Amino acid sequence: MTSSRRLTTALAATALLGASLLTTTGTASASAPTQAGNPSVQCTKYVAVEDLNIRAQPSSGSTFRGTLKRGESICGTPSKSGSSYTACGKTSAKWMYFSHKTKGRGHVVATCLKG
């Protein structure tokens, strides 16, 4: 094989590889965030607008697990409705379930999250 033919073959292989990488990095599954510890569950990024109590269950009477500080972000999915609460000027029963590398797993009130 001549050097010109080898160069053409190498360039064609490089172009195919580059095209392959471009098409796979733009897919939703490659760019969508997932919950820590459960990469099969896709979630949405939210930021706490004030300090929030992390609860074991979607209830203000549930076990306290820590605090999500104002400005901290989580990757969350809506929980089933829990107990009613008033927070951030709104009354609701919507909670957000999340899993975080350092905060662990828990529920926070959804009205105080910005997504």
mmCIF file of N, CA and C in Angstrom:
data_model
loop_
_atom_site.group_PDB
_atom_site.id
_atom_site.type_symbol
_atom_site.label_atom_id
_atom_site.label_comp_id
_atom_site.label_asym_id
_atom_site.label_seq_id
_atom_site.Cartn_x
_atom_site.Cartn_y
_atom_site.Cartn_z
ATOM 1 N N MET A 1 0.847 -1.168 0.000
ATOM 2 C CA MET A 1 0.000 0.000 0.000
ATOM 3 C C MET A 1 0.896 1.235 0.000
ATOM 4 N N THR A 2 0.576 2.205 -0.807
ATOM 5 C CA THR A 2 1.400 3.406 -0.904
ATOM 6 C C THR A 2 1.140 4.313 0.289
ATOM 7 N N SER A 3 2.082 5.217 0.514
ATOM 8 C CA SER A 3 1.926 6.126 1.652
ATOM 9 C C SER A 3 0.731 7.051 1.460
ATOM 10 N N SER A 4 0.422 7.411 0.238
ATOM 11 C CA SER A 4 -0.733 8.259 -0.038
ATOM 12 C C SER A 4 -2.030 7.515 0.280
ATOM 13 N N ARG A 5 -2.083 6.231 -0.037
ATOM 14 C CA ARG A 5 -3.268 5.417 0.238
ATOM 15 C C ARG A 5 -3.430 5.216 1.754
ATOM 16 N N ARG A 6 -2.323 4.993 2.480
ATOM 17 C CA ARG A 6 -2.369 4.844 3.932
ATOM 18 C C ARG A 6 -2.862 6.127 4.602
ATOM 19 N N LEU A 7 -2.408 7.260 4.095
ATOM 20 C CA LEU A 7 -2.835 8.543 4.645
ATOM 21 C C LEU A 7 -4.333 8.743 4.426
ATOM 22 N N THR A 8 -4.818 8.398 3.243
ATOM 23 C CA THR A 8 -6.248 8.528 2.938
ATOM 24 C C THR A 8 -7.070 7.627 3.844
ATOM 25 N N THR A 9 -6.620 6.409 4.064
ATOM 26 C CA THR A 9 -7.320 5.468 4.943
ATOM 27 C C THR A 9 -7.329 5.982 6.382
ATOM 28 N N ALA A 10 -6.211 6.497 6.859
ATOM 29 C CA ALA A 10 -6.124 7.024 8.219
ATOM 30 C C ALA A 10 -7.035 8.236 8.395
ATOM 31 N N LEU A 11 -7.075 9.125 7.430
ATOM 32 C CA LEU A 11 -7.941 10.301 7.502
ATOM 33 C C LEU A 11 -9.417 9.899 7.511
ATOM 34 N N ALA A 12 -9.779 8.915 6.699
ATOM 35 C CA ALA A 12 -11.168 8.450 6.660
ATOM 36 C C ALA A 12 -11.567 7.839 8.006
ATOM 37 N N ALA A 13 -10.685 7.056 8.595
ATOM 38 C CA ALA A 13 -10.971 6.442 9.892
ATOM 39 C C ALA A 13 -11.120 7.514 10.976
ATOM 40 N N THR A 14 -10.274 8.523 10.945
ATOM 41 C CA THR A 14 -10.341 9.617 11.913
ATOM 42 C C THR A 14 -11.653 10.391 11.770
ATOM 43 N N ALA A 15 -12.073 10.636 10.536
ATOM 44 C CA ALA A 15 -13.322 11.354 10.283
ATOM 45 C C ALA A 15 -14.517 10.560 10.802
ATOM 46 N N LEU A 16 -14.522 9.247 10.592
ATOM 47 C CA LEU A 16 -15.622 8.416 11.090
ATOM 48 C C LEU A 16 -15.672 8.411 12.616
ATOM 49 N N LEU A 17 -14.523 8.308 13.236
ATOM 50 C CA LEU A 17 -14.456 8.324 14.696
ATOM 51 C C LEU A 17 -14.946 9.661 15.238
ATOM 52 N N GLY A 18 -14.512 10.755 14.630
ATOM 53 C CA GLY A 18 -14.951 12.088 15.063
ATOM 54 C C GLY A 18 -16.454 12.253 14.917
ATOM 55 N N ALA A 19 -17.026 11.794 13.816
ATOM 56 C CA ALA A 19 -18.473 11.893 13.605
ATOM 57 C C ALA A 19 -19.220 11.056 14.639
ATOM 58 N N SER A 20 -18.685 9.901 14.962
ATOM 59 C CA SER A 20 -19.297 9.029 15.961
ATOM 60 C C SER A 20 -19.320 9.700 17.333
ATOM 61 N N LEU A 21 -18.227 10.334 17.722
ATOM 62 C CA LEU A 21 -18.161 11.015 19.014
ATOM 63 C C LEU A 21 -19.112 12.197 19.074
ATOM 64 N N LEU A 22 -19.242 12.942 17.993
ATOM 65 C CA LEU A 22 -20.146 14.084 17.976
ATOM 66 C C LEU A 22 -21.591 13.672 18.144
ATOM 67 N N THR A 23 -21.996 12.584 17.539
ATOM 68 C CA THR A 23 -23.400 12.180 17.627
ATOM 69 C C THR A 23 -23.731 11.570 18.978
ATOM 70 N N THR A 24 -22.797 10.922 19.651
ATOM 71 C CA THR A 24 -23.125 10.314 20.941
ATOM 72 C C THR A 24 -23.073 11.301 22.082
ATOM 73 N N THR A 25 -22.259 12.359 22.006
ATOM 74 C CA THR A 25 -22.191 13.290 23.130
ATOM 75 C C THR A 25 -23.377 14.223 23.189
ATOM 76 N N GLY A 26 -24.150 14.335 22.134
ATOM 77 C CA GLY A 26 -25.292 15.222 22.139
ATOM 78 C C GLY A 26 -26.593 14.550 22.512
ATOM 79 N N THR A 27 -26.583 13.285 22.893
ATOM 80 C CA THR A 27 -27.827 12.601 23.220
ATOM 81 C C THR A 27 -28.297 12.966 24.612
ATOM 82 N N ALA A 28 -29.590 12.842 24.848
ATOM 83 C CA ALA A 28 -30.175 13.214 26.141
ATOM 84 C C ALA A 28 -29.611 12.359 27.270
ATOM 85 N N SER A 29 -29.399 11.074 27.021
ATOM 86 C CA SER A 29 -28.930 10.210 28.096
ATOM 87 C C SER A 29 -27.512 10.547 28.528
ATOM 88 N N ALA A 30 -26.704 11.091 27.620
ATOM 89 C CA ALA A 30 -25.332 11.427 27.976
ATOM 90 C C ALA A 30 -25.273 12.733 28.757
ATOM 91 N N SER A 31 -26.216 13.637 28.556
ATOM 92 C CA SER A 31 -26.124 14.937 29.188
ATOM 93 C C SER A 31 -27.103 15.130 30.347
ATOM 94 N N ALA A 32 -28.103 14.283 30.490
ATOM 95 C CA ALA A 32 -29.089 14.450 31.549
ATOM 96 C C ALA A 32 -28.492 14.052 32.892
ATOM 97 N N PRO A 33 -28.721 14.857 33.953
ATOM 98 C CA PRO A 33 -28.187 14.482 35.256
ATOM 99 C C PRO A 33 -28.923 13.275 35.825
ATOM 100 N N THR A 34 -28.247 12.544 36.682
ATOM 101 C CA THR A 34 -28.855 11.388 37.327
ATOM 102 C C THR A 34 -28.657 11.506 38.826
ATOM 103 N N GLN A 35 -29.457 10.780 39.581
ATOM 104 C CA GLN A 35 -29.324 10.820 41.030
ATOM 105 C C GLN A 35 -28.072 10.093 41.462
ATOM 106 N N ALA A 36 -27.384 10.659 42.444
ATOM 107 C CA ALA A 36 -26.190 10.022 42.996
ATOM 108 C C ALA A 36 -26.550 8.651 43.531
ATOM 109 N N GLY A 37 -25.786 7.656 43.185
ATOM 110 C CA GLY A 37 -26.027 6.305 43.665
ATOM 111 C C GLY A 37 -27.053 5.546 42.858
ATOM 112 N N ASN A 38 -27.725 6.208 41.909
ATOM 113 C CA ASN A 38 -28.712 5.533 41.078
ATOM 114 C C ASN A 38 -28.684 6.139 39.679
ATOM 115 N N PRO A 39 -27.668 5.798 38.878
ATOM 116 C CA PRO A 39 -27.504 6.426 37.571
ATOM 117 C C PRO A 39 -28.636 6.159 36.590
ATOM 118 N N SER A 40 -29.533 5.223 36.881
ATOM 119 C CA SER A 40 -30.631 4.959 35.957
ATOM 120 C C SER A 40 -31.801 5.925 36.159
ATOM 121 N N VAL A 41 -31.810 6.683 37.266
ATOM 122 C CA VAL A 41 -32.899 7.614 37.547
ATOM 123 C C VAL A 41 -32.488 9.019 37.114
ATOM 124 N N GLN A 42 -33.165 9.540 36.078
ATOM 125 C CA GLN A 42 -32.865 10.901 35.646
ATOM 126 C C GLN A 42 -33.594 11.887 36.536
ATOM 127 N N CYS A 43 -33.002 13.049 36.711
ATOM 128 C CA CYS A 43 -33.570 14.039 37.597
ATOM 129 C C CYS A 43 -33.288 15.435 37.064
ATOM 130 N N THR A 44 -33.810 16.424 37.771
ATOM 131 C CA THR A 44 -33.639 17.816 37.401
ATOM 132 C C THR A 44 -32.838 18.526 38.481
ATOM 133 N N LYS A 45 -31.991 19.456 38.076
ATOM 134 C CA LYS A 45 -31.183 20.205 39.038
ATOM 135 C C LYS A 45 -32.021 21.341 39.629
ATOM 136 N N TYR A 46 -31.989 21.460 40.958
ATOM 137 C CA TYR A 46 -32.705 22.501 41.686
ATOM 138 C C TYR A 46 -31.740 23.181 42.651
ATOM 139 N N VAL A 47 -32.018 24.442 42.966
ATOM 140 C CA VAL A 47 -31.215 25.203 43.917
ATOM 141 C C VAL A 47 -32.127 25.661 45.051
ATOM 142 N N ALA A 48 -31.664 25.523 46.281
ATOM 143 C CA ALA A 48 -32.442 25.939 47.455
ATOM 144 C C ALA A 48 -32.441 27.465 47.549
ATOM 145 N N VAL A 49 -33.632 28.063 47.713
ATOM 146 C CA VAL A 49 -33.725 29.518 47.828
ATOM 147 C C VAL A 49 -33.627 29.978 49.280
ATOM 148 N N GLU A 50 -33.692 29.043 50.215
ATOM 149 C CA GLU A 50 -33.424 29.310 51.629
ATOM 150 C C GLU A 50 -32.983 27.994 52.270
ATOM 151 N N ASP A 51 -32.488 28.042 53.515
ATOM 152 C CA ASP A 51 -32.090 26.814 54.206
ATOM 153 C C ASP A 51 -33.313 25.908 54.367
ATOM 154 N N LEU A 52 -33.148 24.625 54.042
ATOM 155 C CA LEU A 52 -34.260 23.677 54.090
ATOM 156 C C LEU A 52 -33.905 22.475 54.959
ATOM 157 N N ASN A 53 -34.880 22.001 55.726
ATOM 158 C CA ASN A 53 -34.703 20.776 56.503
ATOM 159 C C ASN A 53 -34.830 19.575 55.559
ATOM 160 N N ILE A 54 -33.894 18.670 55.667
ATOM 161 C CA ILE A 54 -33.955 17.410 54.918
ATOM 162 C C ILE A 54 -34.677 16.407 55.810
ATOM 163 N N ARG A 55 -35.700 15.756 55.262
ATOM 164 C CA ARG A 55 -36.509 14.810 56.017
ATOM 165 C C ARG A 55 -36.404 13.403 55.413
ATOM 166 N N ALA A 56 -36.600 12.390 56.239
ATOM 167 C CA ALA A 56 -36.546 10.996 55.783
ATOM 168 C C ALA A 56 -37.721 10.668 54.867
ATOM 169 N N GLN A 57 -38.882 11.247 55.151
ATOM 170 C CA GLN A 57 -40.109 11.042 54.374
ATOM 171 C C GLN A 57 -40.694 12.409 54.017
ATOM 172 N N PRO A 58 -41.627 12.475 53.055
ATOM 173 C CA PRO A 58 -42.208 13.771 52.681
ATOM 174 C C PRO A 58 -43.227 14.268 53.716
ATOM 175 N N SER A 59 -42.703 14.582 54.882
ATOM 176 C CA SER A 59 -43.548 15.048 55.978
ATOM 177 C C SER A 59 -42.704 15.909 56.917
ATOM 178 N N SER A 60 -43.272 17.020 57.383
ATOM 179 C CA SER A 60 -42.526 17.886 58.297
ATOM 180 C C SER A 60 -42.322 17.234 59.663
ATOM 181 N N GLY A 61 -43.089 16.182 59.960
ATOM 182 C CA GLY A 61 -42.922 15.457 61.218
ATOM 183 C C GLY A 61 -41.978 14.270 61.106
ATOM 184 N N SER A 62 -41.449 14.038 59.915
ATOM 185 C CA SER A 62 -40.544 12.907 59.687
ATOM 186 C C SER A 62 -39.160 13.193 60.269
ATOM 187 N N THR A 63 -38.360 12.152 60.400
ATOM 188 C CA THR A 63 -37.008 12.261 60.951
ATOM 189 C C THR A 63 -36.173 13.294 60.202
ATOM 190 N N PHE A 64 -35.558 14.209 60.975
ATOM 191 C CA PHE A 64 -34.669 15.241 60.442
ATOM 192 C C PHE A 64 -33.340 14.604 60.064
ATOM 193 N N ARG A 65 -32.869 14.850 58.834
ATOM 194 C CA ARG A 65 -31.606 14.250 58.367
ATOM 195 C C ARG A 65 -30.504 15.264 58.103
ATOM 196 N N GLY A 66 -30.800 16.547 58.242
ATOM 197 C CA GLY A 66 -29.775 17.559 57.990
ATOM 198 C C GLY A 66 -30.386 18.784 57.338
ATOM 199 N N THR A 67 -29.512 19.653 56.832
ATOM 200 C CA THR A 67 -29.958 20.909 56.232
ATOM 201 C C THR A 67 -29.368 21.079 54.840
ATOM 202 N N LEU A 68 -30.211 21.461 53.915
ATOM 203 C CA LEU A 68 -29.774 21.871 52.582
ATOM 204 C C LEU A 68 -29.667 23.389 52.653
ATOM 205 N N LYS A 69 -28.458 23.909 52.533
ATOM 206 C CA LYS A 69 -28.217 25.337 52.705
ATOM 207 C C LYS A 69 -28.670 26.141 51.483
ATOM 208 N N ARG A 70 -29.053 27.376 51.728
ATOM 209 C CA ARG A 70 -29.445 28.295 50.657
ATOM 210 C C ARG A 70 -28.318 28.361 49.617
ATOM 211 N N GLY A 71 -28.683 28.206 48.340
ATOM 212 C CA GLY A 71 -27.707 28.260 47.256
ATOM 213 C C GLY A 71 -27.136 26.898 46.870
ATOM 214 N N GLU A 72 -27.316 25.888 47.723
ATOM 215 C CA GLU A 72 -26.841 24.544 47.384
ATOM 216 C C GLU A 72 -27.765 23.923 46.347
ATOM 217 N N SER A 73 -27.185 23.108 45.474
ATOM 218 C CA SER A 73 -28.006 22.468 44.442
ATOM 219 C C SER A 73 -28.133 20.976 44.695
ATOM 220 N N ILE A 74 -29.251 20.438 44.242
ATOM 221 C CA ILE A 74 -29.515 19.009 44.321
ATOM 222 C C ILE A 74 -30.039 18.548 42.971
ATOM 223 N N CYS A 75 -30.007 17.274 42.767
ATOM 224 C CA CYS A 75 -30.600 16.641 41.596
ATOM 225 C C CYS A 75 -31.813 15.886 42.129
ATOM 226 N N GLY A 76 -33.020 16.367 41.836
ATOM 227 C CA GLY A 76 -34.197 15.809 42.474
ATOM 228 C C GLY A 76 -35.287 15.356 41.525
ATOM 229 N N THR A 77 -36.186 14.558 42.083
ATOM 230 C CA THR A 77 -37.391 14.115 41.376
ATOM 231 C C THR A 77 -38.571 14.337 42.314
ATOM 232 N N PRO A 78 -39.717 14.764 41.787
ATOM 233 C CA PRO A 78 -40.867 15.009 42.662
ATOM 234 C C PRO A 78 -41.259 13.754 43.440
ATOM 235 N N SER A 79 -41.526 13.932 44.734
ATOM 236 C CA SER A 79 -42.010 12.842 45.586
ATOM 237 C C SER A 79 -43.512 12.743 45.415
ATOM 238 N N LYS A 80 -44.062 11.649 45.902
ATOM 239 C CA LYS A 80 -45.517 11.631 46.026
ATOM 240 C C LYS A 80 -45.876 12.718 47.032
ATOM 241 N N SER A 81 -47.084 13.221 46.972
ATOM 242 C CA SER A 81 -47.482 14.282 47.906
ATOM 243 C C SER A 81 -47.319 13.800 49.334
ATOM 244 N N GLY A 82 -46.885 14.719 50.172
ATOM 245 C CA GLY A 82 -46.711 14.402 51.580
ATOM 246 C C GLY A 82 -47.588 15.299 52.422
ATOM 247 N N SER A 83 -47.129 15.572 53.632
ATOM 248 C CA SER A 83 -47.907 16.433 54.517
ATOM 249 C C SER A 83 -47.878 17.868 54.006
ATOM 250 N N SER A 84 -48.909 18.605 54.342
ATOM 251 C CA SER A 84 -49.019 20.005 53.944
ATOM 252 C C SER A 84 -48.085 20.858 54.804
ATOM 253 N N TYR A 85 -47.534 21.911 54.212
ATOM 254 C CA TYR A 85 -46.625 22.806 54.920
ATOM 255 C C TYR A 85 -46.765 24.205 54.326
ATOM 256 N N THR A 86 -46.267 25.194 55.040
ATOM 257 C CA THR A 86 -46.160 26.553 54.517
ATOM 258 C C THR A 86 -44.690 26.927 54.585
ATOM 259 N N ALA A 87 -44.108 27.247 53.432
ATOM 260 C CA ALA A 87 -42.700 27.621 53.355
ATOM 261 C C ALA A 87 -42.494 28.514 52.134
ATOM 262 N N CYS A 88 -41.596 29.448 52.250
ATOM 263 C CA CYS A 88 -41.287 30.384 51.161
ATOM 264 C C CYS A 88 -42.544 31.111 50.691
ATOM 265 N N GLY A 89 -43.455 31.398 51.636
ATOM 266 C CA GLY A 89 -44.661 32.150 51.331
ATOM 267 C C GLY A 89 -45.761 31.372 50.642
ATOM 268 N N LYS A 90 -45.640 30.042 50.570
ATOM 269 C CA LYS A 90 -46.652 29.224 49.904
ATOM 270 C C LYS A 90 -47.042 28.038 50.774
ATOM 271 N N THR A 91 -48.302 27.619 50.658
ATOM 272 C CA THR A 91 -48.764 26.403 51.319
ATOM 273 C C THR A 91 -48.890 25.326 50.254
ATOM 274 N N SER A 92 -48.335 24.154 50.534
ATOM 275 C CA SER A 92 -48.315 23.070 49.551
ATOM 276 C C SER A 92 -48.134 21.734 50.247
ATOM 277 N N ALA A 93 -48.294 20.663 49.478
ATOM 278 C CA ALA A 93 -47.989 19.311 49.957
ATOM 279 C C ALA A 93 -46.988 18.654 49.006
ATOM 280 N N LYS A 94 -46.325 19.474 48.176
ATOM 281 C CA LYS A 94 -45.348 18.944 47.210
ATOM 282 C C LYS A 94 -43.958 18.900 47.833
ATOM 283 N N TRP A 95 -43.340 17.750 47.697
ATOM 284 C CA TRP A 95 -41.999 17.521 48.220
ATOM 285 C C TRP A 95 -41.095 17.055 47.082
ATOM 286 N N MET A 96 -39.785 17.201 47.280
ATOM 287 C CA MET A 96 -38.808 16.762 46.287
ATOM 288 C C MET A 96 -37.914 15.708 46.932
ATOM 289 N N TYR A 97 -37.797 14.543 46.260
ATOM 290 C CA TYR A 97 -36.875 13.501 46.719
ATOM 291 C C TYR A 97 -35.539 13.734 46.033
ATOM 292 N N PHE A 98 -34.447 13.544 46.753
ATOM 293 C CA PHE A 98 -33.128 13.693 46.146
ATOM 294 C C PHE A 98 -32.126 12.739 46.769
ATOM 295 N N SER A 99 -31.070 12.551 46.051
ATOM 296 C CA SER A 99 -29.924 11.790 46.533
ATOM 297 C C SER A 99 -28.701 12.642 46.230
ATOM 298 N N HIS A 100 -27.860 12.869 47.230
ATOM 299 C CA HIS A 100 -26.723 13.782 47.106
ATOM 300 C C HIS A 100 -25.476 13.079 47.633
ATOM 301 N N LYS A 101 -24.334 13.359 47.017
ATOM 302 C CA LYS A 101 -23.083 12.700 47.415
ATOM 303 C C LYS A 101 -22.770 12.869 48.900
ATOM 304 N N THR A 102 -22.919 14.079 49.424
ATOM 305 C CA THR A 102 -22.559 14.314 50.826
ATOM 306 C C THR A 102 -23.758 14.448 51.757
ATOM 307 N N LYS A 103 -24.913 14.812 51.230
ATOM 308 C CA LYS A 103 -26.112 14.999 52.064
ATOM 309 C C LYS A 103 -26.914 13.717 52.230
ATOM 310 N N GLY A 104 -26.648 12.721 51.406
ATOM 311 C CA GLY A 104 -27.404 11.477 51.473
ATOM 312 C C GLY A 104 -28.712 11.587 50.705
ATOM 313 N N ARG A 105 -29.704 10.820 51.148
ATOM 314 C CA ARG A 105 -31.013 10.821 50.499
ATOM 315 C C ARG A 105 -32.037 11.434 51.435
ATOM 316 N N GLY A 106 -33.039 12.067 50.831
ATOM 317 C CA GLY A 106 -34.087 12.635 51.660
ATOM 318 C C GLY A 106 -35.092 13.418 50.853
ATOM 319 N N HIS A 107 -35.949 14.112 51.562
ATOM 320 C CA HIS A 107 -37.020 14.910 50.974
ATOM 321 C C HIS A 107 -36.904 16.334 51.503
ATOM 322 N N VAL A 108 -37.142 17.309 50.627
ATOM 323 C CA VAL A 108 -37.212 18.702 51.017
ATOM 324 C C VAL A 108 -38.482 19.312 50.415
ATOM 325 N N VAL A 109 -38.949 20.408 50.996
ATOM 326 C CA VAL A 109 -40.154 21.054 50.471
ATOM 327 C C VAL A 109 -39.855 21.613 49.080
ATOM 328 N N ALA A 110 -40.785 21.368 48.159
ATOM 329 C CA ALA A 110 -40.562 21.745 46.759
ATOM 330 C C ALA A 110 -40.741 23.239 46.488
ATOM 331 N N THR A 111 -41.537 23.933 47.317
ATOM 332 C CA THR A 111 -41.812 25.343 47.042
ATOM 333 C C THR A 111 -40.588 26.231 47.241
ATOM 334 N N CYS A 112 -39.568 25.741 47.930
ATOM 335 C CA CYS A 112 -38.369 26.538 48.198
ATOM 336 C C CYS A 112 -37.201 26.137 47.303
ATOM 337 N N LEU A 113 -37.503 25.513 46.179
ATOM 338 C CA LEU A 113 -36.474 25.114 45.227
ATOM 339 C C LEU A 113 -36.706 25.851 43.916
ATOM 340 N N LYS A 114 -35.616 26.257 43.301
ATOM 341 C CA LYS A 114 -35.684 26.914 41.989
ATOM 342 C C LYS A 114 -35.014 25.995 40.988
ATOM 343 N N GLY A 115 -35.758 25.635 39.939
ATOM 344 C CA GLY A 115 -35.234 24.671 38.964
ATOM 345 C C GLY A 115 -35.038 25.214 37.592
#
